[in-house]
């Protein structure tokens, strides 16, 4: 799947990639708009994170249930943690 994942990452805008990688590193991310999460993962503003999340959710790359965000594909999340 490496080539598929590399292709997907090549098509995702930079700020969305940053949020996606942060969520993958957390495994189950909560409080993604909080200052703590943003600083920990060196992300941009809360509004930038929110718009990136909206796009990632619309593309079914990230899922959210009960305020917890996860990368939809478990193997993709593992690949992200291993490569970023």
XYZ file of C-alpha atoms in Angstrom:
84
model
C 0.000 0.000 0.000
C 2.991 2.329 0.257
C 2.560 3.662 -3.277
C -1.151 4.278 -2.734
C -0.447 6.116 0.509
C 2.328 8.175 -1.084
C -0.021 9.085 -3.935
C -2.739 10.108 -1.497
C -0.321 12.242 0.518
C 0.821 13.914 -2.692
C -2.759 15.026 -3.368
C -3.495 16.405 0.105
C -2.734 20.100 0.728
C 0.059 20.835 3.215
C -2.060 22.064 6.135
C -4.403 19.094 5.816
C -1.371 16.790 5.811
C -0.114 18.372 9.012
C -3.455 17.814 10.748
C -3.722 14.267 9.378
C -0.252 13.368 10.643
C -1.026 14.884 14.060
C -4.189 12.785 14.335
C -2.321 9.653 13.233
C 0.371 10.256 15.851
C -2.254 10.630 18.557
C -4.135 7.507 17.451
C -7.352 8.841 18.932
C -7.208 12.617 18.933
C -9.396 14.731 21.181
C -9.377 18.488 21.563
C -7.822 19.017 18.155
C -8.787 22.695 18.192
C -7.211 23.282 21.594
C -4.088 25.344 21.994
C -2.356 22.383 23.611
C -2.939 20.082 20.614
C -2.010 22.815 18.137
C 1.243 23.640 19.942
C 2.161 20.004 20.528
C 1.947 19.246 16.807
C 3.198 22.640 15.565
C -0.022 23.359 13.683
C -1.340 26.703 12.506
C -4.385 28.468 13.912
C -7.489 26.797 15.269
C -9.475 27.986 12.242
C -6.913 26.398 9.912
C -7.174 23.112 11.825
C -10.975 23.289 11.665
C -11.054 23.835 7.888
C -8.508 21.055 7.375
C -10.596 18.705 9.509
C -13.712 19.538 7.521
C -11.955 18.628 4.271
C -10.433 15.425 5.699
C -13.825 14.357 7.051
C -15.519 15.091 3.711
C -12.956 12.908 1.933
C -13.426 10.097 4.512
C -9.725 10.191 5.343
C -10.504 11.022 8.968
C -13.511 9.945 10.996
C -15.010 11.509 14.109
C -17.180 9.830 16.712
C -18.064 11.253 20.113
C -15.492 14.038 19.723
C -12.659 11.609 18.947
C -10.865 11.908 15.601
C -9.081 8.956 13.979
C -7.583 8.152 10.617
C -10.230 6.042 8.900
C -7.801 3.440 7.528
C -5.911 1.768 10.387
C -3.049 0.717 8.097
C -2.748 4.230 6.681
C -2.512 5.575 10.245
C 0.245 3.072 11.005
C 2.044 4.045 7.783
C 1.795 7.739 8.716
C 3.194 7.115 12.206
C 6.050 5.103 10.717
C 6.939 7.613 8.003
C 6.357 11.034 9.580
